[in-house]
CSV table of C-alpha atoms in Angstrom, one decimal:
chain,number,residue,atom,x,y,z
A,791,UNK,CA,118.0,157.2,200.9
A,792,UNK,CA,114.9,157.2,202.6
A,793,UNK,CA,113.4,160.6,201.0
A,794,UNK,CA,114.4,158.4,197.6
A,795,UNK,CA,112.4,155.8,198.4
A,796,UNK,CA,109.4,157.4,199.0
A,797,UNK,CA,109.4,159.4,196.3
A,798,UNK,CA,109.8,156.0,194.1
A,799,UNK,CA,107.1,154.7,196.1
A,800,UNK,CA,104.7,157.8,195.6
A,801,UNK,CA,105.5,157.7,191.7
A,802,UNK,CA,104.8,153.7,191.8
A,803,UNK,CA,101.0,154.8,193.6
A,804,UNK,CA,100.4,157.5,190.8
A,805,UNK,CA,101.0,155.3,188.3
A,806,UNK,CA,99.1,152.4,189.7
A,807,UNK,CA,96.3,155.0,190.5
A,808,UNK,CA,96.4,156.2,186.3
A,809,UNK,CA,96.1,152.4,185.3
A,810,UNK,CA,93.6,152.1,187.0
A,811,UNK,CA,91.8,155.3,185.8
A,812,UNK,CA,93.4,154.7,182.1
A,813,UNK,CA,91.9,151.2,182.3
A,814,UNK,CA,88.6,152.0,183.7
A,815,UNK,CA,88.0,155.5,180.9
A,816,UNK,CA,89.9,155.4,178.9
A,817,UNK,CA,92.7,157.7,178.1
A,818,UNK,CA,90.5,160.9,176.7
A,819,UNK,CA,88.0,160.6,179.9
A,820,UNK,CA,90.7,160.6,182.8
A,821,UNK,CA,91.2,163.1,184.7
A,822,UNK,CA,94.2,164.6,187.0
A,823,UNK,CA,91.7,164.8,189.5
A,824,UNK,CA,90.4,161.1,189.8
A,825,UNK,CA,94.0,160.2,189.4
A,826,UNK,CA,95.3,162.2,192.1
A,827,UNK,CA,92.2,160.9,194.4
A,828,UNK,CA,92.5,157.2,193.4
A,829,UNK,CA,96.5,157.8,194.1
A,830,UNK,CA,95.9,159.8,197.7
A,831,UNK,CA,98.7,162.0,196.7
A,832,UNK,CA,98.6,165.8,196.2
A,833,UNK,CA,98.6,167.9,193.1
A,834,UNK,CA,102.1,168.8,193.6
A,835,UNK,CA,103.1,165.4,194.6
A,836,UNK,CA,102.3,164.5,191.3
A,837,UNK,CA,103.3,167.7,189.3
A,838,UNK,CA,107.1,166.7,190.9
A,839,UNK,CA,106.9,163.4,189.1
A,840,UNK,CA,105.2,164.3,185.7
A,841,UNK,CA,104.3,167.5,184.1
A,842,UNK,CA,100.7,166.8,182.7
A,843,UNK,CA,98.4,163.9,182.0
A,844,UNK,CA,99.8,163.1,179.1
A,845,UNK,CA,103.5,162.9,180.9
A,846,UNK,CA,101.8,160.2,183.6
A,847,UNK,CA,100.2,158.1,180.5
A,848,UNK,CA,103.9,158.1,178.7
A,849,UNK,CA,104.9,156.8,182.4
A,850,UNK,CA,102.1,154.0,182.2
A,851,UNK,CA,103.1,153.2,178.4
A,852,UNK,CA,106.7,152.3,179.6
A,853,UNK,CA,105.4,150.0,182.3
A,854,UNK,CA,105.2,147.3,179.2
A,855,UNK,CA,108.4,147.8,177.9
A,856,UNK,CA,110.6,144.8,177.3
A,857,UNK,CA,113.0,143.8,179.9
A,858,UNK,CA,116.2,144.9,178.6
A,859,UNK,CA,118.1,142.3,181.6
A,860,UNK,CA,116.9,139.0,181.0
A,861,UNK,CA,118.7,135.6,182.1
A,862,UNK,CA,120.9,134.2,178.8
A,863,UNK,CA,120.2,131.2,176.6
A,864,UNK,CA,122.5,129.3,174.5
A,865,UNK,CA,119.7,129.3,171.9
A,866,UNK,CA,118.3,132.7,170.6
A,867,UNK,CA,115.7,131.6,169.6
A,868,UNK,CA,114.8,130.1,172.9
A,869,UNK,CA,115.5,133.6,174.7
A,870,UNK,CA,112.8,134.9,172.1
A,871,UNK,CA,110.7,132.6,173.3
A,872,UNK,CA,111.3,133.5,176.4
A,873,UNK,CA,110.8,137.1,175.9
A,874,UNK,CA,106.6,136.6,174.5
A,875,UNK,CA,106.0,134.3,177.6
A,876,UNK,CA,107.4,136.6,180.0
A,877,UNK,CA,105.3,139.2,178.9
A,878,UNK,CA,102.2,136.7,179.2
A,879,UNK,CA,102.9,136.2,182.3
A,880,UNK,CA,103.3,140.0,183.0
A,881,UNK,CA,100.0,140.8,181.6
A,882,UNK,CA,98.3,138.5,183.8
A,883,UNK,CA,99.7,139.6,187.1
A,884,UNK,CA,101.0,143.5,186.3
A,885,UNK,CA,98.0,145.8,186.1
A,886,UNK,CA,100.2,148.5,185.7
A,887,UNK,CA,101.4,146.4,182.3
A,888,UNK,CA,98.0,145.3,181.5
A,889,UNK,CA,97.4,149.1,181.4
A,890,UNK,CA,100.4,149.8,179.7
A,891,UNK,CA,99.1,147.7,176.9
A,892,UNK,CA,95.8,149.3,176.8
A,893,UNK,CA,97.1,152.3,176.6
A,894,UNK,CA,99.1,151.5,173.3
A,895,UNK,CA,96.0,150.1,171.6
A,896,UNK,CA,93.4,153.2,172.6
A,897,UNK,CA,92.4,154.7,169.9
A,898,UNK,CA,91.3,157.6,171.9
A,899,UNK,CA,94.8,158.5,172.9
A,900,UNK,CA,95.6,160.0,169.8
A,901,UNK,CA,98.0,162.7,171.1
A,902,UNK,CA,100.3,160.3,173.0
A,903,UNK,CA,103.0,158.4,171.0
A,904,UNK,CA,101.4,154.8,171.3
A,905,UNK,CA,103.6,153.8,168.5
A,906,UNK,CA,106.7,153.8,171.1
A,907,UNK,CA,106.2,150.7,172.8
A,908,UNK,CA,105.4,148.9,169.9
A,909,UNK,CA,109.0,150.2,168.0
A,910,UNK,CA,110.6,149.3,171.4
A,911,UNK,CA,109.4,145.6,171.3
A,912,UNK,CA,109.8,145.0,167.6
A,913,UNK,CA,113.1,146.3,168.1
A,914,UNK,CA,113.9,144.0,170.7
A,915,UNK,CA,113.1,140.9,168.7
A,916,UNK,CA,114.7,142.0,166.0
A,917,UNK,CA,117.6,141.9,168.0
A,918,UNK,CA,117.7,138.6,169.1
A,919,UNK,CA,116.4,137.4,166.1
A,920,UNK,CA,120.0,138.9,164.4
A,921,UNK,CA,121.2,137.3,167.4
A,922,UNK,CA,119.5,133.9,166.4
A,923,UNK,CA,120.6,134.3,162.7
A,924,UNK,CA,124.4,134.9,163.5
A,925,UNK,CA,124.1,131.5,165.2
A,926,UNK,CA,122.6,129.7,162.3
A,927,UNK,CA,119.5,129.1,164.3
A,928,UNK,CA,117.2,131.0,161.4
A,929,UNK,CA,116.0,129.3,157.9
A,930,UNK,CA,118.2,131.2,155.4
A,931,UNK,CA,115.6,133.3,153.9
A,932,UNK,CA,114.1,134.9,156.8
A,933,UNK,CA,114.1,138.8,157.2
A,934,UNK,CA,113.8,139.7,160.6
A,935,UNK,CA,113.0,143.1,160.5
A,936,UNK,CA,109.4,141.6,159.1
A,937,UNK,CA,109.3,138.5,161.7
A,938,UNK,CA,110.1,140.8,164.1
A,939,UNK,CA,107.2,143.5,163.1
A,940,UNK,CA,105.1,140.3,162.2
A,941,UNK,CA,105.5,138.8,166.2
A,942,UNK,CA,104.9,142.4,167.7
A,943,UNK,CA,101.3,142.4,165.8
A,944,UNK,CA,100.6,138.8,166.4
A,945,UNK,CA,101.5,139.2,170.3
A,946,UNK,CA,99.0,142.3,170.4
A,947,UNK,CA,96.5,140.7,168.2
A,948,UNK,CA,96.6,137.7,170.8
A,949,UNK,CA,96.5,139.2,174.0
A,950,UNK,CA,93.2,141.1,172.9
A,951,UNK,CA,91.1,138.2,172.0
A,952,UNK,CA,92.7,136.7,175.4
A,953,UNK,CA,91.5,139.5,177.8
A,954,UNK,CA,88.1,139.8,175.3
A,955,UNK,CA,87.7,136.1,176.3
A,956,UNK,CA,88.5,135.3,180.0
A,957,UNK,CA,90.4,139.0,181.1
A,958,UNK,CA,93.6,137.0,179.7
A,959,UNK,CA,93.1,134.2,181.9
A,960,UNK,CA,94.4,131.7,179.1
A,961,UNK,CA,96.9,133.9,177.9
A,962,UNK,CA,100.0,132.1,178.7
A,963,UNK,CA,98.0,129.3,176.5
A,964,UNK,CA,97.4,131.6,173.5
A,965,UNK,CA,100.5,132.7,173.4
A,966,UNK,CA,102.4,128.9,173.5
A,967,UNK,CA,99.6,128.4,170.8
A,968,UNK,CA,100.7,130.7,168.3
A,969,UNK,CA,104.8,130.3,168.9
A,970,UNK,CA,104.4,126.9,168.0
A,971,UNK,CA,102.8,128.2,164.6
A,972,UNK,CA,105.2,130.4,164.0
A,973,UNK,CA,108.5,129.2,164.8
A,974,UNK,CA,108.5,126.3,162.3
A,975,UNK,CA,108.3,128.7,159.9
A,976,UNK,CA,111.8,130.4,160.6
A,977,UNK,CA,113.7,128.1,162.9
A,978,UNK,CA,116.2,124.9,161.4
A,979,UNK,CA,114.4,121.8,162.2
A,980,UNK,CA,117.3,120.3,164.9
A,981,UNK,CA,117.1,124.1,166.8
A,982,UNK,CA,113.0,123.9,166.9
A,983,UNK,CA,112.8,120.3,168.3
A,984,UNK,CA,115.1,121.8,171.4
A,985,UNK,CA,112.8,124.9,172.1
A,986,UNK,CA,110.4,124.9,175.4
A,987,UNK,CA,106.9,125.9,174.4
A,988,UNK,CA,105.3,125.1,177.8
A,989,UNK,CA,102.3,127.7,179.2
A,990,UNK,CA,104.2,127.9,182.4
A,991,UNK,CA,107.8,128.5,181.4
A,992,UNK,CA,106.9,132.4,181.3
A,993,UNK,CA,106.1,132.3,185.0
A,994,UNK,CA,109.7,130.0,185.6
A,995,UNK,CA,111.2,132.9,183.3
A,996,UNK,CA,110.3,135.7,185.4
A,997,UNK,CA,110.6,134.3,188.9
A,998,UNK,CA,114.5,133.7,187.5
A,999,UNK,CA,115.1,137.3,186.1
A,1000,UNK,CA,114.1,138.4,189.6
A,1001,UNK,CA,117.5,137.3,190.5
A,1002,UNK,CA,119.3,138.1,187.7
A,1003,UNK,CA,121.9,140.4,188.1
A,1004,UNK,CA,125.0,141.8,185.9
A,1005,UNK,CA,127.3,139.5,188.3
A,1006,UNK,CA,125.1,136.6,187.7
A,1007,UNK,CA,125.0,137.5,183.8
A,1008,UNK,CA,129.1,137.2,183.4
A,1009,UNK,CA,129.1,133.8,186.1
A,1010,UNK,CA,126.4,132.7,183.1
A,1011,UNK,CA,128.4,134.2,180.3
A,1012,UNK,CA,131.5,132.4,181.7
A,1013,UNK,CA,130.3,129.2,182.3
């Protein structure tokens, strides 16, 4: 148990090291060899973990991937919700997400598949937006496949101009912002006027899923 958890930990410090690098260069200009002295680790410390540069950028990239456990809502639409201002809140305290994200918009990382992360999130929210619409929470001629793509762009689009402005200071703010533009536009009226918009809920959000557990998930499911 012990060897595991220090190999965990020594994979956590190379990918902490490569944000940092990957944030700093840019993909095309880091190096192994910063990495691996930014991380204090050996060449072969690393090359147990991942195979190549490209393998430990792939490793960053998934840093930003949606949370697949997350606490239920009775309204789906409110767990979307949920879902944008956790990742606000992610990207303002995570650098190894803030790099993650990055990553996926560098248009200097050609080789690596960038367009992974933004499939996994748009599939996410098209989930729970099939979710929402089985519970007659959606306006009747909504597609979610193209709200879902839509939110993925306008998140990214979003969080840029945040961390252009103030290193996404305010982005719990922009984000609350453009929610309450674009929900009206697919929820019913008596499921929007229940919906909480707040800046800080993404923090109350996370904080919760730290708990959250599969037991607590069926107590939740069964109450």
């Amino acid at each position: 148990m012990a060897q595991q958890d220090r190999a965990i930990r020594t994979r956590r410090s190379i990918l902490e090291a490569a944000a940092k690098v990957f944030g700093e260069r840019g993909y095309a200009s880091a190096t192994v060899e910063e990495i691996l002295s930014r991380a204090g680790v050996t060449r072969g410390a690393l090359y147990f973990h991942f195979s190549s540069k490209e393998e430990v950028a792939l490793g960053v990239l998934e840093a930003q991937m949606p949370i697949d456990r997350f606490p239920e809502q009775a309204s789906k639409l409110q767990k979307l919700v949920d879902h944008g201002m956790v990742m606000a809140y992610r990207l303002q305290h995570d650098p190894l997400v803030q790099a993650g994200v990055s990553l996926a918009l560098d248009q200097g990382a050609a080789e690596l598949d960038r367009s992974a992360a933004f499939r996994a999130w748009t599939d996410q929210l098209e989930r729970i937006l099939t979710e929402a619409r089985g519970q007659g929470e959606l306006l009747p001629h909504i597609d979610v496949s193209d709200t879902a793509e839509f939110l993925t762009g306008a998140f990214a689009g979003v969080q840029a101009m945040s961390q252009a402005h103030c290193n996404r200071d305010d982005l719990d703010r922009r984000v609350s912002v453009m929610l309450r533009h674009v929900l009206p536009g697919i929820s019913t009226p008596a499921m929007l006027a229940a919906l909480d918009f707040s800046p800080e809920r993404g923090r109350r959000v996370f904080l919760e899923y730290q708990d959250y557990t599969p037991e607590t998930a069926s107590s939740v499911a069964g109450s």
